[in-house]
PDB file of C-alpha atoms and ligand atoms in Angstrom:
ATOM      1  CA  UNK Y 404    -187.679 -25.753-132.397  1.00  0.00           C
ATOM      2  CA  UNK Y 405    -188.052 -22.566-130.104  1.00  0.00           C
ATOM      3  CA  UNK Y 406    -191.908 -22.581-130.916  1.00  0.00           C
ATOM      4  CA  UNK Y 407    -194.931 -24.519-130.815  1.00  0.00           C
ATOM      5  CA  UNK Y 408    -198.523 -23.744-130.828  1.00  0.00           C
ATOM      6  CA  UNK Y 409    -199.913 -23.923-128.021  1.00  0.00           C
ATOM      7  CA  UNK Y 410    -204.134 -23.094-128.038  1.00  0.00           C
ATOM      8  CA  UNK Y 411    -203.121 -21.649-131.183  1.00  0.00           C
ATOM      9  CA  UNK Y 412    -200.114 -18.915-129.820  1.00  0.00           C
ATOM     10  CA  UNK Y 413    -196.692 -19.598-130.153  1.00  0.00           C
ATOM     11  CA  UNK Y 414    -194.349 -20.379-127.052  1.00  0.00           C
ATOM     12  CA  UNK Y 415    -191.383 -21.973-126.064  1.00  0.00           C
ATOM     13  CA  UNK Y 416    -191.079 -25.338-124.369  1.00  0.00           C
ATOM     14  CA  UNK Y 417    -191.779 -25.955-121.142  1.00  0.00           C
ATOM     15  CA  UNK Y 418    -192.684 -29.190-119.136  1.00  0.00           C
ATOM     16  CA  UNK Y 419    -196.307 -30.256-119.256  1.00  0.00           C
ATOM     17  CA  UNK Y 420    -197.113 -28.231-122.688  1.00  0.00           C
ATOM     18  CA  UNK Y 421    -198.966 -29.881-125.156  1.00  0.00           C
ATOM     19  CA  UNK Y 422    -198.119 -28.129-128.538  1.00  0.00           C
ATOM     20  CA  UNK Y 423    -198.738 -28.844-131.863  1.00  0.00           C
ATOM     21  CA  UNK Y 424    -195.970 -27.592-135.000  1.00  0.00           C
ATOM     22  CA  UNK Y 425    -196.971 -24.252-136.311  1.00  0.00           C
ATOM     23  CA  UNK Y 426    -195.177 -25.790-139.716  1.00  0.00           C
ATOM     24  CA  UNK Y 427    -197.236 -28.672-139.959  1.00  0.00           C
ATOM     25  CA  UNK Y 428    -199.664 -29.298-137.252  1.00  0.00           C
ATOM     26  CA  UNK Y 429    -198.836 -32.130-135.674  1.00  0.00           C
ATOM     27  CA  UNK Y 430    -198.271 -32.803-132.040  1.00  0.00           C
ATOM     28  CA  UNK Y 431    -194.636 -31.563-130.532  1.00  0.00           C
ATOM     29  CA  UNK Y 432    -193.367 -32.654-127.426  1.00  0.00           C
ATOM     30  CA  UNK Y 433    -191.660 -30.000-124.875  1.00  0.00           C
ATOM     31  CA  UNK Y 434    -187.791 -31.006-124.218  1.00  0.00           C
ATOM     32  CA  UNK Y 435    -186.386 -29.285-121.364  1.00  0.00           C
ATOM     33  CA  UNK Y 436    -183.608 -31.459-119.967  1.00  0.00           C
ATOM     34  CA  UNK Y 437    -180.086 -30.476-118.935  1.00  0.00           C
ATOM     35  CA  UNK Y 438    -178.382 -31.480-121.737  1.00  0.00           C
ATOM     36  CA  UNK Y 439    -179.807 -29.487-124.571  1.00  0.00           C
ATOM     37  CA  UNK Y 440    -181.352 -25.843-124.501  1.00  0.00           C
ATOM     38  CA  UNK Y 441    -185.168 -26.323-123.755  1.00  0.00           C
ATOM     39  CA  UNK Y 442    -187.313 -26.827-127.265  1.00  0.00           C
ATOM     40  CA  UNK Y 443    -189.692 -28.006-128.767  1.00  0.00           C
ATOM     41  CA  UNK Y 444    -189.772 -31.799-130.639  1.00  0.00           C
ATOM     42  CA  UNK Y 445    -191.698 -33.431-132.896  1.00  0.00           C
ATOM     43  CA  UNK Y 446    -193.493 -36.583-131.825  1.00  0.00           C
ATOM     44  CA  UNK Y 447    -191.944 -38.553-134.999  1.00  0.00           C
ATOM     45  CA  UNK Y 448    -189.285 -36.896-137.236  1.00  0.00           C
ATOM     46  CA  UNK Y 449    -189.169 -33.575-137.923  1.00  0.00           C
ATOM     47  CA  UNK Y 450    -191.354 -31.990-141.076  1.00  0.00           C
ATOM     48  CA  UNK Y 451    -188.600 -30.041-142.193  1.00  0.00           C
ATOM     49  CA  UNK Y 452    -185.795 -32.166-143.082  1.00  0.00           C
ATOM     50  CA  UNK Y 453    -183.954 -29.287-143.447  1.00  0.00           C
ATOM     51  CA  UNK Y 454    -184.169 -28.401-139.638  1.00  0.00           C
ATOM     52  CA  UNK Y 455    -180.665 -28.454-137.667  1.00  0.00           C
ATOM     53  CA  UNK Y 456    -180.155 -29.423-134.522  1.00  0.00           C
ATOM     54  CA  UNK Y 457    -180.386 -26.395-131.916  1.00  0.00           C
ATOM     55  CA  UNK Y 458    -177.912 -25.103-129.882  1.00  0.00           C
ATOM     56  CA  UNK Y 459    -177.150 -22.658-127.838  1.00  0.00           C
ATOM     57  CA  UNK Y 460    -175.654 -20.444-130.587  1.00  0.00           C
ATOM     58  CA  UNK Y 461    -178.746 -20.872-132.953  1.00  0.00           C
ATOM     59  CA  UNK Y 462    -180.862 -19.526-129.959  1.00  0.00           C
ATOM     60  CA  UNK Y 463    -179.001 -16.903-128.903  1.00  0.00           C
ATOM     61  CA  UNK Y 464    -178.876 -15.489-132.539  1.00  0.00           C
ATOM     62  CA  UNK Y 465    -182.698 -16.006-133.351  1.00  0.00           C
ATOM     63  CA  UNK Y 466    -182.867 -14.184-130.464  1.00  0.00           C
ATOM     64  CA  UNK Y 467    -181.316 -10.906-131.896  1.00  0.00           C
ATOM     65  CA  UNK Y 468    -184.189 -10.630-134.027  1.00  0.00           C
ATOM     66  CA  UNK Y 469    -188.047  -9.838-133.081  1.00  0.00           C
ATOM     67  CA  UNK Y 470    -189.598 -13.005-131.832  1.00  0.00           C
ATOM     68  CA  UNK Y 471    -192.570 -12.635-134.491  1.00  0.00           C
ATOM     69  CA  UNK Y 472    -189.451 -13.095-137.089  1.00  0.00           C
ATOM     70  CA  UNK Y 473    -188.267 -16.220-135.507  1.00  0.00           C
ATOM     71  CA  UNK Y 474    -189.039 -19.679-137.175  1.00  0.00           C
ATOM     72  CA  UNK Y 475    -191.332 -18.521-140.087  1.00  0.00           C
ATOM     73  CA  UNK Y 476    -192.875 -21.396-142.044  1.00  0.00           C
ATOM     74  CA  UNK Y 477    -192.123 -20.788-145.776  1.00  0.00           C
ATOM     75  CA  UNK Y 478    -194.111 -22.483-148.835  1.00  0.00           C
ATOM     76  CA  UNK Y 479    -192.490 -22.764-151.941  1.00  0.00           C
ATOM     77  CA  UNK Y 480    -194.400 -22.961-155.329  1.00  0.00           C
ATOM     78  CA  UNK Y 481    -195.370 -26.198-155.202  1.00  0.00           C
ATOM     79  CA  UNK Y 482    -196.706 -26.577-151.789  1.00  0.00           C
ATOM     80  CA  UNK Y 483    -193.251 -27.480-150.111  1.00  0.00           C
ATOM     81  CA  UNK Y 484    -192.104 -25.796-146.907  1.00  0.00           C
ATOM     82  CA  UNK Y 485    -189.156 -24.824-145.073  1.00  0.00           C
ATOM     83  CA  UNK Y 486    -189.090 -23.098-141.518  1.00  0.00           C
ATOM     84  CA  UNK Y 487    -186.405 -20.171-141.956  1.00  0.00           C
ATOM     85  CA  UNK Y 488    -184.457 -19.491-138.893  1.00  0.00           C
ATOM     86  CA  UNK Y 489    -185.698 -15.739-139.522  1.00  0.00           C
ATOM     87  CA  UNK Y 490    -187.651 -13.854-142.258  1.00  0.00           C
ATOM     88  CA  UNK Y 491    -187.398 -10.378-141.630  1.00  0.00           C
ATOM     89  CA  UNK Y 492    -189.698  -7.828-141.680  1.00  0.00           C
ATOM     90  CA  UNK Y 493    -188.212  -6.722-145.356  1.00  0.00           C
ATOM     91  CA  UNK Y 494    -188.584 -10.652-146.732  1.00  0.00           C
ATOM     92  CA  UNK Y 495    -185.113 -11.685-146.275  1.00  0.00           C
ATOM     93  CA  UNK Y 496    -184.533 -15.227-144.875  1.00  0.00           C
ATOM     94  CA  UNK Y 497    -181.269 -15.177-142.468  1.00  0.00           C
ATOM     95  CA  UNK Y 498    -180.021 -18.880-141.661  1.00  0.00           C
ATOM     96  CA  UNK Y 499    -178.008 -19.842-139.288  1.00  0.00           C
ATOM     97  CA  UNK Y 500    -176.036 -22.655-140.122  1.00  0.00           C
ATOM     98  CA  UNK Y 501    -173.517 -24.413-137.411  1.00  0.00           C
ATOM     99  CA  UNK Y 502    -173.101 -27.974-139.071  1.00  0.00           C
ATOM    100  CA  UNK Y 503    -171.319 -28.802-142.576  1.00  0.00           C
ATOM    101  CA  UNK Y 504    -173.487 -28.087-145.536  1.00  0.00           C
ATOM    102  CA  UNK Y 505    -172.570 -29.567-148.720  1.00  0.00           C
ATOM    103  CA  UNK Y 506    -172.448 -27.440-151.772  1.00  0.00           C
ATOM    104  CA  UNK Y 507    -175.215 -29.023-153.289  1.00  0.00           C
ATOM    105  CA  UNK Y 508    -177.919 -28.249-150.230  1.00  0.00           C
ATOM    106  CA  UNK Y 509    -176.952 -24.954-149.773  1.00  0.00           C
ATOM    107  CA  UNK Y 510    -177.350 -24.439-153.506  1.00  0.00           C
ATOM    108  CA  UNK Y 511    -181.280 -25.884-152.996  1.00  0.00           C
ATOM    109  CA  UNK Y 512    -181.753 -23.742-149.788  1.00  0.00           C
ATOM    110  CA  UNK Y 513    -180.600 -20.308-151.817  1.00  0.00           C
ATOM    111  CA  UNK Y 514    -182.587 -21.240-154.721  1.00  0.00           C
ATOM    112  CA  UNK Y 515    -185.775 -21.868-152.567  1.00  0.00           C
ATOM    113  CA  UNK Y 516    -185.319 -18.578-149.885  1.00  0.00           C
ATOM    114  CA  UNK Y 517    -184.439 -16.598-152.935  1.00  0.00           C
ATOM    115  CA  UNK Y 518    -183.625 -13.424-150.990  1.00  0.00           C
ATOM    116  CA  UNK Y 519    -181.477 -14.441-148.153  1.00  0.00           C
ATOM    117  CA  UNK Y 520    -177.762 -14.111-146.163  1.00  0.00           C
ATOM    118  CA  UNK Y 521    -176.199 -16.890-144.430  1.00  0.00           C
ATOM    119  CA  UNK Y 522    -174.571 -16.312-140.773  1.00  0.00           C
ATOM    120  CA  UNK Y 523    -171.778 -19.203-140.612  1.00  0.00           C
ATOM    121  CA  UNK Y 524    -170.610 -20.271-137.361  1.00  0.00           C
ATOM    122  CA  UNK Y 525    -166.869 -20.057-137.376  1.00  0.00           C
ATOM    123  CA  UNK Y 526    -166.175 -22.174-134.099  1.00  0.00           C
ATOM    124  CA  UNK Y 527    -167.593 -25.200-134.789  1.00  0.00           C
ATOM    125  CA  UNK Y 528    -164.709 -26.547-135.502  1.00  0.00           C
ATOM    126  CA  UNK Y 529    -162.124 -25.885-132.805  1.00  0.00           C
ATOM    127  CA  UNK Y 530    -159.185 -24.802-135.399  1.00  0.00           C
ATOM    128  CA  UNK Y 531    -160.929 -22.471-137.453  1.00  0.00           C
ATOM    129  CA  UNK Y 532    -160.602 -19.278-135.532  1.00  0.00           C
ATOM    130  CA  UNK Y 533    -156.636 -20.040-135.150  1.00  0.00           C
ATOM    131  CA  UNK Y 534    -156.152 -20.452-139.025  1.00  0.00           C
ATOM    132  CA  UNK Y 535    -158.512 -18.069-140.235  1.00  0.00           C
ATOM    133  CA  UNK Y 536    -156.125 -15.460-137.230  1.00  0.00           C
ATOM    134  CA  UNK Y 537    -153.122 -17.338-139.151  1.00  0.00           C
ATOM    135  CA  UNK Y 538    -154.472 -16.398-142.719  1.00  0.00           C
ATOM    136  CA  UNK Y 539    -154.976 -12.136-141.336  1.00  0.00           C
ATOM    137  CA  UNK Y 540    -151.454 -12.357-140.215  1.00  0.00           C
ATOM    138  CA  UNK Y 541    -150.146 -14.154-143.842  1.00  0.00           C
ATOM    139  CA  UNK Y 542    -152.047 -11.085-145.487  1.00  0.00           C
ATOM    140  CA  UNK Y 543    -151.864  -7.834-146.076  1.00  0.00           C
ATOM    141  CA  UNK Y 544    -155.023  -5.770-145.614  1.00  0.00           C
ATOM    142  CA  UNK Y 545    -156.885  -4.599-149.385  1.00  0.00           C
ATOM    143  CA  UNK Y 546    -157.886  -1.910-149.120  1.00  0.00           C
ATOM    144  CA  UNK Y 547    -160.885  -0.627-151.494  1.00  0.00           C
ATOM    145  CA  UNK Y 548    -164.132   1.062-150.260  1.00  0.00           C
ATOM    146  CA  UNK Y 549    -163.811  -0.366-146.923  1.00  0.00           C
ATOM    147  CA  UNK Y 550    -161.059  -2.697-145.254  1.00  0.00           C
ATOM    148  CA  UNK Y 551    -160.806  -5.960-146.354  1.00  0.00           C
ATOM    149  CA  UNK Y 552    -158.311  -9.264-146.278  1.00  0.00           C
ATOM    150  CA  UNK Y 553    -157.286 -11.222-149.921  1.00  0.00           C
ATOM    151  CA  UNK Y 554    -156.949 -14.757-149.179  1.00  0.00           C
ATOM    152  CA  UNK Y 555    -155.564 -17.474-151.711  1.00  0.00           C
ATOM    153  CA  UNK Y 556    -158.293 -20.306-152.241  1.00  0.00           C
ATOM    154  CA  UNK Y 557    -157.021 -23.099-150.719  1.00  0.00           C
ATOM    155  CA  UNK Y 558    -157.077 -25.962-147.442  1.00  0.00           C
ATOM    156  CA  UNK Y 559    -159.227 -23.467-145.600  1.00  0.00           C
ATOM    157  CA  UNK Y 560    -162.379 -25.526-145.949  1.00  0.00           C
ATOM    158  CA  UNK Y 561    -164.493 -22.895-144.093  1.00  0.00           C
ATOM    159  CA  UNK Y 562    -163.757 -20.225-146.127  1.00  0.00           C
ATOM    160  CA  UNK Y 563    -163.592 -22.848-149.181  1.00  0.00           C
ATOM    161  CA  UNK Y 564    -167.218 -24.272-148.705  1.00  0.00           C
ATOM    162  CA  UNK Y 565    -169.058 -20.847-148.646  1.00  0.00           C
ATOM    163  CA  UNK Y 566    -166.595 -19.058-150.887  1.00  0.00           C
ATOM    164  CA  UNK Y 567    -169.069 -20.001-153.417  1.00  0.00           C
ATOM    165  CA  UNK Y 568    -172.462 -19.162-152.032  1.00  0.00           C
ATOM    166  CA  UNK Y 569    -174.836 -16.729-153.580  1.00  0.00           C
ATOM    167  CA  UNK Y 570    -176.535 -14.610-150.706  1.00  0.00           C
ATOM    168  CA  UNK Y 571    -174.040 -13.397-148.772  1.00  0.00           C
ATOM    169  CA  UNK Y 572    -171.896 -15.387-146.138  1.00  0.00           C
ATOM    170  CA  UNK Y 573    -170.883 -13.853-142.783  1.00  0.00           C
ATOM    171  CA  UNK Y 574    -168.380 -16.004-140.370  1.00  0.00           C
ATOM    172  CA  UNK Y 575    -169.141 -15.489-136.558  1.00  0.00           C
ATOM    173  CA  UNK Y 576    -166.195 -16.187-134.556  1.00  0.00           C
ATOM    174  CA  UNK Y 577    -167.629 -14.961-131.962  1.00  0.00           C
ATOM    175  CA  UNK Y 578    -165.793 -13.236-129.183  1.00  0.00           C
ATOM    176  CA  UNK Y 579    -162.307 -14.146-130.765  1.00  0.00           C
ATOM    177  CA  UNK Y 580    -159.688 -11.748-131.000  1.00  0.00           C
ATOM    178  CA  UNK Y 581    -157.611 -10.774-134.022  1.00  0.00           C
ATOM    179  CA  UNK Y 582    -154.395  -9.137-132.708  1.00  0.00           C
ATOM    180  CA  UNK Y 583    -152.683  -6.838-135.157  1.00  0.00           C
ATOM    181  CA  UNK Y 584    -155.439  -6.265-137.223  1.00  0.00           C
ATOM    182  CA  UNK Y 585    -156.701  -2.644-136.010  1.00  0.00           C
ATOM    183  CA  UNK Y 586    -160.068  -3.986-135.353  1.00  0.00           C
ATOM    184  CA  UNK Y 587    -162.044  -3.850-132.690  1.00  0.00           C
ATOM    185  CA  UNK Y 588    -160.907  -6.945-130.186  1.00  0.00           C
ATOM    186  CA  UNK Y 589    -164.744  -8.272-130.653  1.00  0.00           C
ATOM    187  CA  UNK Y 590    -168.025  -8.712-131.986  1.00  0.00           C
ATOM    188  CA  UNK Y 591    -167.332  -8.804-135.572  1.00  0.00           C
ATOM    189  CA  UNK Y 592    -168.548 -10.755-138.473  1.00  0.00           C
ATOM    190  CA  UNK Y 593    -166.231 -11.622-141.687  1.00  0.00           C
ATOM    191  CA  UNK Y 594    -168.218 -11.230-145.039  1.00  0.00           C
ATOM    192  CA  UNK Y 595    -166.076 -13.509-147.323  1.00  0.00           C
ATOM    193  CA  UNK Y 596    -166.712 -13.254-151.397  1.00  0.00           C
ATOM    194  CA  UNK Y 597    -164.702 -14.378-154.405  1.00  0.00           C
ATOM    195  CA  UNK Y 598    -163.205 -12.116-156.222  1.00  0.00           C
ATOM    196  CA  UNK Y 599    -162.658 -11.430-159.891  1.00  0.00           C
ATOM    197  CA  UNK Y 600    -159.025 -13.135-159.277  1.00  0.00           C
ATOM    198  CA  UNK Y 601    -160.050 -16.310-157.595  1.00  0.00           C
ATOM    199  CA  UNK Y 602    -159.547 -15.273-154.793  1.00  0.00           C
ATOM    200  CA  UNK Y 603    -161.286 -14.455-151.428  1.00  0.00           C
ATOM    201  CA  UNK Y 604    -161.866 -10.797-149.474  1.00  0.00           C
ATOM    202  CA  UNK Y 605    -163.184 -11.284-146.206  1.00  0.00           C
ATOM    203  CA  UNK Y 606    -164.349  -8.071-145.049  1.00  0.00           C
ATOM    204  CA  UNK Y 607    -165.450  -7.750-141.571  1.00  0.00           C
ATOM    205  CA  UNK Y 608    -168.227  -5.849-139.963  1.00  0.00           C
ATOM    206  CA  UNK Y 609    -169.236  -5.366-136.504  1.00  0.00           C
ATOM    207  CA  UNK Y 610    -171.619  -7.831-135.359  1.00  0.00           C
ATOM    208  CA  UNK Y 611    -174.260  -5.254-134.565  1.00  0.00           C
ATOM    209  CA  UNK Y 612    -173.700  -2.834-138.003  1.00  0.00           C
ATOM    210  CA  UNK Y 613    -174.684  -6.743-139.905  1.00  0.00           C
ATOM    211  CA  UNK Y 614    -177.694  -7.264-137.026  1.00  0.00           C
ATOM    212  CA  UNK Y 615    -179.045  -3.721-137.626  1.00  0.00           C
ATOM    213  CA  UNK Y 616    -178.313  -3.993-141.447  1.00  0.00           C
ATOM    214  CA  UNK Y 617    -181.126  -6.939-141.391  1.00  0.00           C
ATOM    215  CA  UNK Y 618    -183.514  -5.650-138.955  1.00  0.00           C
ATOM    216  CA  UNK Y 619    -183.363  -1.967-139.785  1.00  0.00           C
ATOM    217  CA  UNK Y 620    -182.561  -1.847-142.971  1.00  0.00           C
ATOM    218  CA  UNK Y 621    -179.579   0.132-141.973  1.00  0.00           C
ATOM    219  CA  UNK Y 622    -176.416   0.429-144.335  1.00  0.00           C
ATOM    220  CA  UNK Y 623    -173.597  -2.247-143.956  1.00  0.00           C
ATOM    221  CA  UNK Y 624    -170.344  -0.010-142.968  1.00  0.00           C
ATOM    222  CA  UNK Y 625    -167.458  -1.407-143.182  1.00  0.00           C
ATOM    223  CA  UNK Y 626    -164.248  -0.407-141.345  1.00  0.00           C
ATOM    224  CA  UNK Y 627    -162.462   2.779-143.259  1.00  0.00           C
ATOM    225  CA  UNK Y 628    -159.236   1.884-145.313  1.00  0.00           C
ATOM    226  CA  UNK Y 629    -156.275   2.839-143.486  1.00  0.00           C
ATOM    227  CA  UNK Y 630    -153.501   3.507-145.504  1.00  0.00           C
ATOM    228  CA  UNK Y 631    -155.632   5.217-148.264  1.00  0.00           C
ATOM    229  CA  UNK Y 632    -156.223   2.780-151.190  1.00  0.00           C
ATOM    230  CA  UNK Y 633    -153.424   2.448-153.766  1.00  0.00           C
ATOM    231  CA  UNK Y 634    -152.402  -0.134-155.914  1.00  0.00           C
ATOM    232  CA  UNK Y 635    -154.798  -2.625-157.330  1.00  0.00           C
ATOM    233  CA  UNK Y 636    -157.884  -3.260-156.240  1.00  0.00           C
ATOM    234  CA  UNK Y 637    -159.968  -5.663-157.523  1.00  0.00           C
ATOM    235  CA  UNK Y 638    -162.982  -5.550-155.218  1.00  0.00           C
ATOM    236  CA  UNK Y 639    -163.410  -2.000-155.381  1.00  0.00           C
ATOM    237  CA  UNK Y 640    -166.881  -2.743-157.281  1.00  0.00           C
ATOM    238  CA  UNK Y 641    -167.907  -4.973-155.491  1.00  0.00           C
ATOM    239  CA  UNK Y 642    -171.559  -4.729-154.885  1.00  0.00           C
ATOM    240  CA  UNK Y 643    -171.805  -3.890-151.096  1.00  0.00           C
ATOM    241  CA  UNK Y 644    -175.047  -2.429-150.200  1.00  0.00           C
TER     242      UNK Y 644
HETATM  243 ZN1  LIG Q2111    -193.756 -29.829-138.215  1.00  0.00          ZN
END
């Protein structure tokens, strides 16, 4: 973890701290080796077993948010607890989720956040960006209240796995480039939801428009349609905030 109590105030690892876990209270020991991003370990296994391993692109996004957001201890009705990634000011939980999650946890994690969005990282797995790229190209952009790509369900098992999520699901790719999409070459996360079809609309955002959206409460904009919208358009509806 990036915190631990230390004489009762949070702060990150560093060598010689003694620190105890501001989830459960027992003793954490500081790891700040070469091989991993400096944190914070418990002394015996973790209390959270929902905790993923850090890395370098959990930190760096925790660290878009106000540190007093970061790694907020949750209890859940009957006395069970969770450390969200971030819990905004406005009581949404954002998670940040770099390693497979089956369909089954992420279905406990919604139902025990409640109010939360998922931030997927898209390069995990080395191929991703380059067939997700591969899937823009195959498709023609929807348009409806904002731009947005139709995929067909299917051997995409990124897109497939969150597809059905209930919060909303935003892909980071980070820095990759879409060519001949009329984006922006960078920066932007893909909000992907079913629609009424079976299919999928990935709509995407710029990273900071999503990043403001949670921590100011600021409206998600997405890109304007470009050809004006004709034809069908099953997503006009959809529920964007
Ligand atoms: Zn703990």
């Amino acid at each position: 973890m990036k915190y631990a109590l230390v004489n009762g105030d949070r702060q990150e690892a560093k060598a010689g701290l003694r620190g105890v876990c501001q989830a459960c209270d027992l003793p954490m020991t500081p790891k700040c080796g070469q091989q991993r991003i400096h944190h914070w370990a418990h002394r015996t296994v973790n209390c959270d077993a929902w905790w993923e391993r850090e890395t370098l692109w959990h930190r760096d996004w925790k660290n878009r948010f106000p540190q007093e957001w970061q790694e907020n201890r949750i209890t859940g009705p009957e006395g069970d607890f969770h450390i969200a990634d971030v819990r905004t000011h406005y009581g949404t939980v954002l998670e940040f989720q770099h390693s497979h999650l089956s369909a089954v946890d992420r279905r406990l994690r919604e139902a025990f956040y409640g109010n939360m969005a998922w931030i997927v990282d898209g390069m995990r797995n080395g191929k991703d960006p380059a067939t997700f790229a591969s899937f823009l190209s195959a498709n023609i952009p929807d348009y409806g209240k904002v731009r947005g790509w139709r995929f067909q369900l299917r051997r995409f098992p990124l897109v497939d796995n969150w597809v059905s999520a209930t919060s909303p699901v935003y892909l980071d790719f980070g820095d990759t480039i879409f060519p001949n999409t009329g984006l922006p070459p960078h920066e932007l996360l893909w909000r992907i939801k079913k629609a009424r079809t079976g299919r999928v609309i990935v709509t995407p955002f710029l990273r900071q428009n999503v990043i403001d959206h949670y921590k100011l409460s600021t409206p998600l904009e997405g890109f304007d349609p470009h050809p004006p919208p004709s034809g069908p358009q099953d997503y006009r509806s959809m529920d964007w905030p």
